[in-house]
């Protein structure tokens, strides 16, 4: 399922966050150049949500001695992973994986029990139909003409 697009940081919040970076030394700009610079940064990064821009500003202040270039800002933004949808999707994928692993482990346990002939007919009858079909395909059970799955017969030694 595709992720929901995050809400982009609005221009006023973007400008406020970027002003935080003004504590870092930079090339002296006049008012027009400063507005142009902010416009370019916003055009390149304004599609990111406010949380991502805040993350970028904080990281830039930790990493750099000078005002970061747009490329440096984008590199930091590439490391940002706190978007709620990303976190939710990651958790969903991990949970689905854990469920698949648990189902596979349970199926494996049933197949081992059938192989060791530890299940009586009542326990076999209680198994879900899909599990009984899988067990029959794997040779642990047989489907008889009366529609009942039964444990495979114990092999009789030929030399015995």
Coordinates of C-alpha atoms in Angstrom, one line a residue:
X1 CA 0.0 0.0 0.0
X2 CA 1.5 3.4 -0.9
X3 CA 2.3 5.9 1.8
X4 CA 0.1 8.9 2.4
X5 CA 2.0 12.0 1.2
X6 CA 3.1 14.1 4.2
X7 CA 1.8 17.7 4.5
X8 CA 4.5 20.0 3.1
X9 CA 6.0 22.6 5.5
X10 CA 4.3 25.9 4.9
X11 CA 6.4 28.9 3.7
X12 CA 6.2 30.8 7.0
X13 CA 7.3 27.8 9.1
X14 CA 10.0 27.0 6.6
X15 CA 11.4 30.6 6.8
X16 CA 11.2 30.5 10.6
X17 CA 13.1 27.2 10.8
X18 CA 15.7 28.3 8.3
X19 CA 16.3 31.5 10.3
X20 CA 17.4 29.2 13.1
X21 CA 20.4 28.4 10.9
X22 CA 21.4 32.0 10.8
X23 CA 23.5 31.4 13.8
X24 CA 25.9 29.6 11.5
X25 CA 28.3 31.9 9.7
X26 CA 27.5 32.4 6.0
X27 CA 28.3 34.7 3.1
X28 CA 27.0 38.2 3.7
X29 CA 23.7 38.7 1.8
X30 CA 21.7 41.8 1.2
X31 CA 18.0 41.6 1.7
X32 CA 17.2 40.7 -1.9
X33 CA 19.9 38.0 -2.0
X34 CA 18.7 36.6 1.3
X35 CA 15.1 36.4 0.1
X36 CA 16.3 34.7 -3.1
X37 CA 18.3 32.2 -1.2
X38 CA 15.4 31.4 1.1
X39 CA 13.2 31.0 -2.0
X40 CA 15.6 28.5 -3.6
X41 CA 15.9 26.5 -0.4
X42 CA 12.1 26.4 -0.1
X43 CA 11.7 25.4 -3.7
X44 CA 14.1 22.5 -3.2
X45 CA 12.9 21.4 0.3
X46 CA 9.5 22.9 0.9
X47 CA 7.8 19.6 0.0
X48 CA 9.1 18.0 3.2
X49 CA 6.9 18.2 6.3
X50 CA 7.7 20.6 9.1
X51 CA 9.1 17.8 11.3
X52 CA 11.6 16.9 8.5
X53 CA 12.8 20.5 8.1
X54 CA 13.1 20.8 11.9
X55 CA 15.2 17.6 11.9
X56 CA 17.4 19.0 9.1
X57 CA 18.0 22.3 10.8
X58 CA 19.0 20.6 14.1
X59 CA 21.3 18.2 12.3
X60 CA 22.9 21.0 10.2
X61 CA 23.6 22.9 13.4
X62 CA 25.3 19.8 14.9
X63 CA 27.3 18.9 11.7
X64 CA 28.4 22.1 10.1
X65 CA 30.4 25.2 11.0
X66 CA 29.0 27.2 8.1
X67 CA 25.5 27.7 6.7
X68 CA 24.7 24.4 4.8
X69 CA 24.4 24.3 1.0
X70 CA 21.1 23.0 -0.5
X71 CA 22.9 19.7 -1.3
X72 CA 24.0 19.3 2.4
X73 CA 20.4 20.0 3.5
X74 CA 19.0 17.4 1.1
X75 CA 21.6 14.8 2.3
X76 CA 20.4 15.3 5.8
X77 CA 16.7 15.1 4.7
X78 CA 17.5 11.8 3.1
X79 CA 18.4 10.4 6.6
X80 CA 15.0 11.6 8.0
X81 CA 12.8 8.6 8.8
X82 CA 10.4 9.9 11.5
X83 CA 7.4 10.4 9.2
X84 CA 4.3 8.8 10.9
X85 CA 3.3 6.9 7.7
X86 CA 6.9 5.5 7.3
X87 CA 6.9 4.3 10.9
X88 CA 3.4 2.9 10.6
X89 CA 4.2 1.0 7.4
X90 CA 7.5 -0.3 8.9
X91 CA 5.6 -1.6 12.0
X92 CA 2.9 -3.1 9.8
X93 CA 5.4 -4.9 7.7
X94 CA 7.3 -6.2 10.8
X95 CA 4.0 -7.3 12.4
X96 CA 3.0 -9.2 9.2
X97 CA 6.4 -10.8 9.0
X98 CA 6.1 -11.9 12.7
X99 CA 2.6 -13.4 12.0
X100 CA 3.9 -15.3 9.0
X101 CA 6.8 -16.6 10.9
X102 CA 4.5 -17.7 13.8
X103 CA 2.1 -19.4 11.4
X104 CA 5.0 -21.2 9.6
X105 CA 6.4 -22.4 13.0
X106 CA 3.0 -23.7 14.1
X107 CA 2.5 -25.5 10.8
X108 CA 6.0 -27.0 11.1
X109 CA 5.2 -28.2 14.6
X110 CA 2.0 -29.9 13.4
X111 CA 3.9 -31.5 10.5
X112 CA 6.5 -32.8 12.9
X113 CA 3.8 -34.2 15.2
X114 CA 2.2 -35.9 12.3
X115 CA 5.5 -37.3 11.1
X116 CA 6.1 -38.8 14.6
X117 CA 2.4 -40.0 14.6
X118 CA 1.8 -38.1 17.9
X119 CA -1.7 -36.9 16.9
X120 CA -4.8 -39.2 17.4
X121 CA -7.7 -39.1 15.0
X122 CA -9.6 -36.6 17.1
X123 CA -6.7 -34.2 17.0
X124 CA -6.4 -34.7 13.2
X125 CA -10.1 -34.1 12.7
X126 CA -9.8 -30.8 14.7
X127 CA -7.1 -29.4 12.4
X128 CA -8.2 -26.7 9.9
X129 CA -9.0 -28.1 6.4
X130 CA -6.1 -26.2 4.9
X131 CA -3.6 -27.7 7.3
X132 CA -5.0 -31.2 6.6
X133 CA -4.7 -30.5 2.8
X134 CA -1.1 -29.4 3.2
X135 CA -0.3 -32.4 5.4
X136 CA -1.8 -34.7 2.7
X137 CA 0.3 -33.0 0.0
X138 CA 3.4 -33.6 2.1
X139 CA 2.5 -37.2 2.7
X140 CA 1.7 -37.1 6.4
X141 CA -2.1 -37.6 6.0
X142 CA -4.2 -39.4 3.4
X143 CA -7.7 -38.4 2.3
X144 CA -9.9 -41.5 2.2
X145 CA -13.0 -42.0 0.1
X146 CA -15.2 -41.2 3.1
X147 CA -13.8 -37.7 3.2
X148 CA -11.8 -38.2 6.4
X149 CA -8.1 -37.4 6.6
X150 CA -6.2 -40.1 8.5
X151 CA -2.6 -40.5 9.4
X152 CA -0.6 -42.4 6.9
X153 CA -0.2 -46.1 7.7
X154 CA 3.0 -47.2 9.5
X155 CA 5.2 -48.9 7.0
X156 CA 5.7 -52.6 7.5
X157 CA 9.2 -53.8 7.1
X158 CA 9.6 -56.1 4.1
X159 CA 12.2 -58.3 5.7
X160 CA 10.3 -58.8 8.8

